[in-house]
Amino acid sequence: MMDPELMRLAQEQMSKLSPDDLMKMQRQMFTSMIKGMSPEMMASMSEQFGVKLSREDAVKAQTAMASLSPNDLDRLMNWATRLQTAIDYARKIKNWILGRPGLIFAISMLLLAIILHRFGYIGH
């Protein structure tokens, strides 16, 4: 167990870091974690994310991740961050739309009117 005083000092030091320094530190931690990860651990992590990897695939993935240069890993992390941001944004939009049943009904009626108009049932 860590000493409470040490925890307080660590938190204080972390709060003094700039966001860029924090991001670099996170990337370094991620890099060292990926490079030191066993294929078994990678296979179990992939299962948690819904991807079933065989032992051979896990070995290949771990080898590929370990051989990435720091620049490639930075680009990979940037894309992963962008993807996560896009997913979060899509979830917010979905929750906003589903939280308004009247809006769903109105959009459905509009789509139905467009389809019926295309087939010539309404309009000229």
Coordinates of N, CA and C in Angstrom, one line a residue:
M1 N 0.8 -1.2 0.0 CA 0.0 0.0 0.0 C 0.9 1.2 0.0
M2 N 0.5 2.3 -0.8 CA 1.3 3.5 -0.8 C 1.0 4.4 0.3
D3 N 2.0 5.1 0.7 CA 1.9 6.1 1.8 C 1.0 7.2 1.3
P4 N 0.0 7.7 2.1 CA -0.9 8.8 1.7 C -0.1 10.1 1.3
E5 N 1.0 10.3 2.0 CA 1.8 11.5 1.7 C 2.4 11.4 0.3
L6 N 2.9 10.2 0.0 CA 3.4 9.9 -1.4 C 2.3 10.1 -2.4
M7 N 1.1 9.6 -2.2 CA 0.0 9.8 -3.1 C -0.3 11.3 -3.3
R8 N -0.3 12.0 -2.2 CA -0.6 13.5 -2.3 C 0.5 14.1 -3.2
L9 N 1.7 13.8 -3.0 CA 2.8 14.4 -3.7 C 2.7 14.0 -5.2
A10 N 2.4 12.8 -5.5 CA 2.2 12.3 -6.9 C 1.1 13.1 -7.6
Q11 N 0.0 13.2 -6.9 CA -1.1 14.0 -7.5 C -0.8 15.4 -7.7
E12 N 0.0 16.0 -6.8 CA 0.4 17.4 -6.9 C 1.3 17.5 -8.2
Q13 N 2.2 16.6 -8.3 CA 3.1 16.7 -9.5 C 2.3 16.5 -10.8
M14 N 1.4 15.6 -10.8 CA 0.5 15.3 -12.0 C -0.3 16.6 -12.3
S15 N -0.8 17.3 -11.3 CA -1.6 18.5 -11.6 C -0.7 19.6 -12.2
K16 N 0.6 19.6 -12.0 CA 1.5 20.6 -12.5 C 1.8 20.4 -13.9
L17 N 1.6 19.2 -14.4 CA 2.0 18.9 -15.8 C 1.0 19.5 -16.8
S18 N 1.6 19.8 -18.0 CA 0.7 20.4 -19.0 C 0.0 19.2 -19.7
P19 N -1.2 19.5 -20.4 CA -1.9 18.4 -21.0 C -1.0 17.6 -22.0
D20 N -0.1 18.3 -22.7 CA 0.8 17.7 -23.7 C 1.7 16.7 -23.0
D21 N 2.3 17.1 -21.8 CA 3.1 16.3 -21.1 C 2.4 15.0 -20.5
L22 N 1.1 15.2 -20.1 CA 0.3 14.1 -19.6 C 0.1 13.1 -20.8
M23 N -0.2 13.6 -22.0 CA -0.4 12.8 -23.1 C 0.8 12.0 -23.5
K24 N 2.0 12.7 -23.5 CA 3.2 12.0 -23.7 C 3.5 10.8 -22.7
M25 N 3.2 11.1 -21.5 CA 3.4 10.2 -20.4 C 2.4 9.0 -20.6
Q26 N 1.2 9.2 -21.0 CA 0.2 8.2 -21.3 C 0.7 7.3 -22.4
R27 N 1.2 8.0 -23.5 CA 1.7 7.2 -24.6 C 2.9 6.3 -24.3
Q28 N 3.8 6.9 -23.5 CA 4.9 6.1 -23.1 C 4.5 4.9 -22.2
M29 N 3.5 5.1 -21.3 CA 3.0 4.0 -20.5 C 2.4 3.0 -21.4
F30 N 1.6 3.4 -22.4 CA 0.9 2.5 -23.3 C 1.9 1.7 -24.1
T31 N 3.0 2.4 -24.6 CA 4.0 1.8 -25.4 C 4.7 0.7 -24.6
S32 N 5.1 1.0 -23.4 CA 5.8 0.0 -22.6 C 4.8 -1.2 -22.2
M33 N 3.5 -0.9 -22.0 CA 2.6 -1.9 -21.7 C 2.4 -2.9 -22.9
I34 N 2.3 -2.3 -24.1 CA 2.1 -3.1 -25.3 C 3.3 -3.9 -25.6
K35 N 4.5 -3.3 -25.5 CA 5.7 -4.1 -25.9 C 6.0 -5.2 -24.9
G36 N 5.5 -5.0 -23.6 CA 5.8 -6.1 -22.6 C 4.7 -7.1 -22.5
M37 N 3.6 -6.9 -23.3 CA 2.4 -7.8 -23.1 C 2.7 -9.1 -23.7
S38 N 2.2 -10.2 -23.0 CA 2.4 -11.5 -23.5 C 1.2 -11.8 -24.5
P39 N 1.4 -12.7 -25.5 CA 0.4 -13.1 -26.4 C -0.9 -13.6 -25.7
E40 N -0.8 -14.3 -24.6 CA -1.9 -14.8 -23.9 C -2.8 -13.6 -23.4
M41 N -2.1 -12.6 -22.8 CA -2.8 -11.4 -22.3 C -3.4 -10.7 -23.4
M42 N -2.8 -10.6 -24.6 CA -3.4 -9.9 -25.7 C -4.6 -10.6 -26.2
A43 N -4.6 -11.9 -26.2 CA -5.7 -12.7 -26.6 C -6.9 -12.5 -25.7
S44 N -6.6 -12.5 -24.4 CA -7.7 -12.3 -23.4 C -8.3 -10.9 -23.5
M45 N -7.4 -9.9 -23.7 CA -7.9 -8.5 -23.9 C -8.8 -8.4 -25.1
S46 N -8.4 -9.1 -26.2 CA -9.2 -9.0 -27.4 C -10.5 -9.6 -27.2
E47 N -10.6 -10.7 -26.4 CA -11.9 -11.3 -26.2 C -12.8 -10.4 -25.4
Q48 N -12.2 -9.6 -24.5 CA -13.0 -8.6 -23.7 C -13.6 -7.6 -24.6
F49 N -12.9 -7.3 -25.8 CA -13.4 -6.3 -26.7 C -14.3 -7.0 -27.8
G50 N -14.5 -8.2 -27.7 CA -15.4 -8.9 -28.6 C -14.7 -9.5 -29.8
V51 N -13.4 -9.6 -29.8 CA -12.7 -10.1 -31.0 C -12.0 -11.4 -30.5
K52 N -12.2 -12.5 -31.2 CA -11.7 -13.8 -30.8 C -10.4 -14.0 -31.6
L53 N -9.2 -13.9 -30.9 CA -7.9 -14.1 -31.5 C -7.4 -15.5 -31.1
S54 N -6.8 -16.2 -32.1 CA -6.2 -17.4 -31.8 C -4.8 -17.1 -31.2
R55 N -4.1 -18.1 -30.7 CA -2.8 -17.8 -30.1 C -1.8 -17.3 -31.1
E56 N -1.9 -17.9 -32.3 CA -1.0 -17.5 -33.4 C -1.3 -16.0 -33.8
D57 N -2.5 -15.7 -33.9 CA -2.9 -14.3 -34.3 C -2.4 -13.3 -33.2
A58 N -2.6 -13.7 -31.9 CA -2.1 -12.9 -30.8 C -0.6 -12.7 -30.9
V59 N 0.1 -13.7 -31.2 CA 1.6 -13.6 -31.3 C 1.9 -12.6 -32.4
K60 N 1.2 -12.8 -33.6 CA 1.5 -11.9 -34.7 C 1.2 -10.4 -34.3
A61 N 0.0 -10.2 -33.7 CA -0.4 -8.9 -33.3 C 0.6 -8.3 -32.3
Q62 N 1.0 -9.1 -31.3 CA 2.0 -8.6 -30.3 C 3.3 -8.2 -31.0
T63 N 3.8 -9.1 -31.9 CA 5.0 -8.8 -32.6 C 4.9 -7.5 -33.4
A64 N 3.8 -7.3 -34.1 CA 3.6 -6.1 -34.9 C 3.5 -4.9 -34.0
M65 N 2.8 -4.9 -32.9 CA 2.7 -3.8 -32.0 C 4.1 -3.5 -31.4
A66 N 4.9 -4.5 -31.1 CA 6.2 -4.3 -30.4 C 7.2 -3.7 -31.4
S67 N 7.0 -3.9 -32.7 CA 7.9 -3.4 -33.7 C 7.6 -2.0 -34.2
L68 N 6.5 -1.4 -33.7 CA 6.1 -0.1 -34.2 C 7.1 0.9 -33.6
S69 N 7.4 1.9 -34.5 CA 8.3 3.0 -34.1 C 7.5 3.9 -33.2
P70 N 8.2 4.7 -32.4 CA 7.5 5.7 -31.6 C 6.6 6.7 -32.4
N71 N 7.1 7.0 -33.6 CA 6.3 7.9 -34.5 C 5.0 7.2 -34.9
D72 N 5.1 5.9 -35.4 CA 4.0 5.2 -35.8 C 3.0 5.0 -34.6
L73 N 3.5 4.7 -33.5 CA 2.7 4.5 -32.3 C 1.9 5.8 -32.0
D74 N 2.6 7.0 -32.1 CA 1.9 8.3 -31.9 C 0.8 8.4 -32.9
R75 N 1.0 8.1 -34.2 CA 0.0 8.2 -35.1 C -1.2 7.3 -34.8
L76 N -0.9 6.1 -34.4 CA -1.9 5.1 -34.0 C -2.7 5.6 -32.8
M77 N -2.0 6.2 -31.8 CA -2.7 6.7 -30.7 C -3.6 7.9 -31.1
N78 N -3.1 8.8 -32.0 CA -3.9 9.9 -32.4 C -5.2 9.4 -33.1
W79 N -5.1 8.4 -34.0 CA -6.2 7.9 -34.7 C -7.2 7.2 -33.7
A80 N -6.6 6.5 -32.7 CA -7.5 5.9 -31.7 C -8.2 7.0 -30.9
T81 N -7.6 8.1 -30.6 CA -8.2 9.2 -29.9 C -9.3 9.8 -30.7
R82 N -9.1 10.0 -32.0 CA -10.1 10.5 -32.9 C -11.3 9.6 -33.0
L83 N -11.0 8.3 -33.1 CA -12.1 7.3 -33.2 C -12.9 7.3 -32.0
Q84 N -12.3 7.4 -30.8 CA -13.0 7.4 -29.5 C -13.9 8.6 -29.4
T85 N -13.4 9.8 -29.9 CA -14.1 11.0 -29.9 C -15.3 10.9 -30.8
A86 N -15.1 10.3 -32.0 CA -16.3 10.1 -32.9 C -17.3 9.2 -32.3
I87 N -16.9 8.1 -31.7 CA -17.8 7.2 -31.1 C -18.6 7.9 -30.0
D88 N -18.0 8.6 -29.1 CA -18.6 9.3 -28.1 C -19.7 10.3 -28.6
Y89 N -19.3 11.0 -29.7 CA -20.2 12.0 -30.3 C -21.4 11.3 -30.9
A90 N -21.2 10.2 -31.6 CA -22.3 9.4 -32.2 C -23.2 8.9 -31.1
R91 N -22.7 8.5 -30.0 CA -23.5 8.0 -28.9 C -24.4 9.2 -28.3
K92 N -23.8 10.4 -28.2 CA -24.5 11.5 -27.7 C -25.7 11.8 -28.7
I93 N -25.4 11.8 -30.0 CA -26.4 12.1 -31.0 C -27.5 11.0 -30.9
K94 N -27.2 9.8 -30.8 CA -28.1 8.7 -30.7 C -29.0 8.9 -29.5
N95 N -28.4 9.1 -28.4 CA -29.2 9.3 -27.1 C -30.1 10.6 -27.2
W96 N -29.6 11.6 -27.9 CA -30.4 12.8 -28.0 C -31.6 12.5 -28.9
I97 N -31.4 11.8 -30.0 CA -32.5 11.5 -30.9 C -33.5 10.6 -30.2
L98 N -33.0 9.5 -29.6 CA -33.9 8.5 -29.0 C -34.6 9.1 -27.8
G99 N -34.1 10.2 -27.2 CA -34.8 10.8 -26.1 C -35.9 11.7 -26.5
R100 N -36.2 11.8 -27.8 CA -37.3 12.7 -28.3 C -38.1 11.8 -29.3
P101 N -39.1 11.1 -28.7 CA -40.0 10.3 -29.6 C -40.7 11.1 -30.6
G102 N -41.1 12.3 -30.3 CA -41.8 13.1 -31.3 C -41.0 13.4 -32.5
L103 N -39.7 13.6 -32.3 CA -38.8 13.8 -33.4 C -38.6 12.6 -34.3
I104 N -38.6 11.4 -33.7 CA -38.5 10.2 -34.4 C -39.8 10.0 -35.3
F105 N -40.9 10.3 -34.7 CA -42.2 10.2 -35.4 C -42.2 11.2 -36.6
A106 N -41.8 12.4 -36.4 CA -41.8 13.4 -37.5 C -40.8 13.0 -38.6
I107 N -39.6 12.5 -38.3 CA -38.7 12.1 -39.3 C -39.3 10.9 -40.1
S108 N -39.9 10.0 -39.4 CA -40.5 8.8 -40.0 C -41.6 9.2 -41.0
M109 N -42.4 10.2 -40.6 CA -43.5 10.6 -41.5 C -42.9 11.4 -42.7
L110 N -41.8 12.1 -42.5 CA -41.2 12.8 -43.6 C -40.6 11.8 -44.6
L111 N -40.0 10.8 -44.1 CA -39.4 9.7 -45.0 C -40.5 9.0 -45.7
L112 N -41.6 8.7 -45.0 CA -42.8 8.0 -45.7 C -43.4 8.9 -46.8
A113 N -43.5 10.2 -46.5 CA -44.0 11.1 -47.5 C -43.1 11.2 -48.7
I114 N -41.8 11.2 -48.5 CA -40.8 11.2 -49.6 C -41.0 10.0 -50.5
I115 N -41.1 8.8 -49.8 CA -41.2 7.6 -50.5 C -42.5 7.5 -51.3
L116 N -43.6 7.9 -50.7 CA -44.9 7.9 -51.4 C -44.9 8.9 -52.5
H117 N -44.2 10.0 -52.4 CA -44.1 11.0 -53.5 C -43.3 10.4 -54.6
R118 N -42.2 9.7 -54.3 CA -41.4 9.1 -55.4 C -42.2 8.1 -56.2
F119 N -43.0 7.3 -55.5 CA -43.8 6.3 -56.2 C -45.1 6.9 -56.8
G120 N -45.3 8.1 -56.6 CA -46.5 8.8 -57.3 C -47.8 8.7 -56.6
Y121 N -47.8 8.3 -55.4 CA -49.1 8.2 -54.6 C -49.6 9.5 -54.1
I122 N -48.6 10.4 -53.8 CA -49.0 11.8 -53.4 C -48.3 12.8 -54.2
G123 N -48.8 14.0 -54.4 CA -48.2 15.0 -55.2 C -48.5 14.8 -56.7
H124 N -47.8 15.5 -57.5 CA -48.1 15.4 -58.9 C -47.1 14.5 -59.6

